[in-house]
Coordinates of C-alpha atoms in Angstrom, one line a residue:
M7 CA 0.0 0.0 0.1
N8 CA 3.0 2.6 1.1
R9 CA 4.5 1.4 -2.2
M10 CA 1.6 2.3 -4.3
K11 CA 1.2 5.6 -2.6
A12 CA 5.0 6.3 -3.3
L13 CA 4.6 5.4 -7.0
I14 CA 1.7 7.9 -7.4
S15 CA 3.1 10.7 -5.2
T16 CA 6.4 10.4 -7.1
P17 CA 5.2 11.3 -10.9
I18 CA 2.8 13.9 -9.3
A19 CA 5.4 15.5 -7.5
L20 CA 7.4 15.4 -10.6
L21 CA 4.8 16.7 -12.5
A22 CA 4.2 19.7 -10.3
A23 CA 7.9 20.4 -10.4
A24 CA 7.8 20.5 -14.3
S25 CA 4.8 22.7 -14.3
L26 CA 6.5 25.3 -11.9
I27 CA 9.6 25.3 -14.2
L28 CA 7.5 25.6 -17.3
Q29 CA 5.6 28.7 -15.7
T30 CA 8.9 30.2 -14.4
G31 CA 10.9 30.0 -17.5
C32 CA 7.7 31.1 -19.8
A33 CA 6.4 33.9 -17.5
G34 CA 4.4 36.8 -19.0
P35 CA 1.1 37.1 -20.7
A36 CA 2.8 36.5 -24.3
A37 CA 3.8 32.9 -23.2
S38 CA 0.4 31.7 -21.9
K39 CA -0.3 29.5 -24.7
T40 CA 3.2 28.1 -24.2
V41 CA 2.9 27.4 -20.6
K42 CA -0.6 26.1 -21.0
G43 CA 0.8 23.6 -24.0
G44 CA 3.5 22.5 -21.9
T45 CA 1.3 21.9 -18.5
T46 CA -1.1 19.8 -20.7
G47 CA 1.5 17.9 -22.4
A48 CA 3.3 17.0 -19.1
T49 CA -0.4 16.0 -17.8
V50 CA -1.2 13.8 -20.8
G51 CA 2.1 12.3 -20.9
A52 CA 2.3 11.1 -17.1
V53 CA -1.4 9.9 -17.4
G54 CA -0.5 7.9 -20.7
G55 CA 2.7 6.5 -18.4
L56 CA 0.4 5.7 -15.7
I57 CA -2.1 3.7 -18.0
A58 CA 0.9 2.0 -19.6
G59 CA 1.8 1.0 -16.0
E60 CA 5.2 2.4 -16.2
D61 CA 7.2 2.9 -12.8
A62 CA 8.1 6.2 -11.3
G63 CA 10.9 6.9 -14.0
G64 CA 8.9 6.0 -16.8
I65 CA 5.9 8.0 -15.8
A66 CA 8.3 11.2 -15.2
A67 CA 10.0 10.6 -18.5
A68 CA 6.7 10.5 -20.3
G69 CA 5.7 13.6 -18.7
L70 CA 8.4 15.6 -19.4
A71 CA 8.5 14.2 -23.1
G72 CA 4.7 15.2 -23.1
A73 CA 5.7 18.6 -21.7
A74 CA 8.1 19.2 -24.5
V75 CA 5.8 18.2 -27.1
G76 CA 3.1 20.5 -25.6
T77 CA 5.5 23.5 -25.0
V78 CA 6.3 23.1 -28.7
I79 CA 2.7 23.3 -29.9
G80 CA 1.8 26.0 -27.5
A81 CA 4.9 28.1 -28.7
V82 CA 3.8 27.4 -32.4
A83 CA 0.2 28.6 -31.3
Q84 CA 1.6 31.6 -29.4
N85 CA 3.4 32.6 -32.2
R86 CA 0.7 32.8 -34.4
E87 CA -1.5 34.8 -32.1
N88 CA 1.6 37.1 -31.6
K89 CA 1.5 37.8 -35.3
R90 CA -2.0 38.3 -35.6
Q91 CA -2.1 40.6 -32.8
D92 CA 0.9 42.4 -34.6
T93 CA -1.1 42.5 -37.9
L94 CA -3.9 44.1 -35.9
A95 CA -1.8 46.8 -34.1
Q96 CA -0.5 47.7 -37.4
Q97 CA -3.8 48.0 -39.1
R98 CA -5.3 50.2 -36.3
A99 CA -2.3 52.6 -36.4
Y100 CA -2.5 52.6 -40.2
N101 CA -6.3 53.5 -39.9
Q102 CA -5.3 56.2 -37.1
A103 CA -2.8 57.9 -39.4
I104 CA -5.2 58.1 -42.3
A105 CA -7.7 59.6 -40.2
M106 CA -5.3 62.2 -38.8
Q107 CA -4.1 62.8 -42.2
K108 CA -7.6 63.2 -43.6
R109 CA -8.5 65.8 -40.6
A110 CA -5.4 67.8 -41.2
Q111 CA -6.2 68.1 -45.0
E112 CA -9.9 69.1 -44.2
K113 CA -8.6 71.8 -41.7
E114 CA -6.3 73.0 -43.9
K115 CA -8.7 73.2 -46.8
A116 CA -11.1 75.3 -44.6
Q117 CA -8.6 77.4 -43.6
L118 CA -7.7 78.2 -47.2
Q119 CA -11.2 78.8 -48.2
E120 CA -11.7 81.2 -45.2
D121 CA -8.6 83.2 -46.0
L122 CA -9.9 83.3 -49.8
E123 CA -13.1 84.7 -48.4
I124 CA -11.4 87.3 -46.3
A125 CA -9.3 88.4 -49.2
E126 CA -12.4 88.4 -51.5
G127 CA -14.3 90.7 -49.0
F128 CA -11.5 93.3 -48.9
R129 CA -12.0 93.7 -52.6
I130 CA -16.0 94.5 -52.5
T131 CA -17.0 97.9 -52.4
E132 CA -20.3 99.5 -50.8
E133 CA -21.3 100.5 -54.5
E134 CA -21.1 96.7 -55.4
L135 CA -22.9 95.9 -52.1
A136 CA -25.8 98.2 -52.8
E137 CA -26.2 97.2 -56.7
M138 CA -26.3 93.4 -55.5
T139 CA -29.0 94.4 -52.9
T140 CA -31.2 96.1 -55.6
R141 CA -30.5 93.1 -58.1
A142 CA -31.5 90.7 -55.3
E143 CA -34.8 92.4 -54.4
S144 CA -35.9 92.9 -57.9
A145 CA -35.3 89.2 -58.8
E146 CA -37.2 88.5 -55.4
Q147 CA -40.3 90.7 -56.8
Q148 CA -40.0 89.1 -60.3
L149 CA -40.2 85.6 -58.4
A150 CA -43.3 86.6 -56.3
I151 CA -45.0 87.9 -59.6
L152 CA -44.5 84.6 -61.1
Q153 CA -45.6 82.8 -58.0
K154 CA -48.8 84.3 -57.8
R155 CA -49.3 83.7 -61.6
R156 CA -48.7 80.1 -61.0
D157 CA -51.1 80.0 -57.9
A158 CA -53.7 81.8 -59.9
A159 CA -53.4 79.2 -62.8
I160 CA -53.7 76.3 -60.4
E161 CA -56.6 78.0 -58.8
R162 CA -58.5 78.3 -62.0
K163 CA -57.6 74.9 -63.0
R164 CA -59.3 73.7 -59.6
E165 CA -62.2 76.0 -60.2
L166 CA -62.8 74.4 -63.7
D167 CA -62.5 70.9 -62.5
E168 CA -65.2 71.7 -59.6
L169 CA -67.7 73.4 -62.1
E170 CA -67.2 70.2 -64.7
E171 CA -67.9 68.1 -61.6
R172 CA -71.0 70.0 -60.5
E173 CA -72.0 69.8 -64.2
R174 CA -71.7 66.0 -64.6
E175 CA -73.4 65.5 -61.6
A176 CA -76.0 67.9 -62.7
L177 CA -76.8 66.2 -66.0
A178 CA -76.7 62.5 -64.6
E179 CA -79.4 63.8 -62.1
A180 CA -81.4 65.3 -64.7
A181 CA -81.3 62.3 -66.8
R182 CA -82.4 60.2 -64.1
L183 CA -85.5 62.5 -63.3
E184 CA -86.1 62.5 -67.0
K185 CA -86.3 58.8 -67.1
E186 CA -88.4 58.7 -63.9
L187 CA -90.9 61.1 -65.2
A188 CA -91.3 59.5 -68.5
E189 CA -91.9 56.2 -66.9
L190 CA -94.4 58.0 -64.3
E191 CA -96.2 59.8 -67.4
G192 CA -96.5 56.7 -69.6
G193 CA -97.8 54.6 -66.9
T194 CA -100.6 57.3 -66.0
S195 CA -101.5 57.5 -70.0
T196 CA -101.7 53.8 -70.1
A197 CA -104.0 53.5 -67.0
Y198 CA -106.2 56.4 -68.4
K199 CA -106.7 54.9 -72.1
K200 CA -107.6 51.5 -70.5
T201 CA -110.3 53.2 -68.2
T202 CA -112.0 54.9 -71.2
E203 CA -111.9 52.5 -73.8
E204 CA -113.5 49.9 -71.4
P205 CA -116.6 48.5 -72.8
S206 CA -120.1 48.9 -70.8
D207 CA -121.8 45.7 -69.5
P208 CA -124.6 44.7 -72.1
Q209 CA -126.6 43.7 -69.4
L210 CA -126.8 47.3 -68.1

């Protein structure tokens, strides 16, 4: 019983020591996948040795071999992750640089436009402003006249449509009444004719 405990405790102690060594030698966030790979490999190797019935030395050797393989696999995975993070960082830096350059160009363009407007304003005289004011007011008056003509034309069209609709309704109602009266008058004449032409009773 004591021997079995010793066999089990010895590889466990070796695994713990190997894990500590891996975590100490590969400390830091950048080596997380390497550490996880080495620890997982050591555990898998040791468990495989236990299942195969190896002694303490064999289990320890299997654990160390698994740790070595797991460390290599974890290092490859970590290297890929590092490259991906570097690519993302470069892309973010590039996008930020493009955005900063665009903002600088827009600011420069706005400043240039403002400078041109200021220079143009210095060249404008009061006479030019007065003339332009007169021309603007004249154009607005002409626009107002045209708008009134347009509105009047629209109103006339609406009135014509309403009158045409009234005419259609009146004609339709007149036709209906004419037909109704014709039917009533025809019925009355027929009834009167039958009454006047009815023969008398011979026995009377």
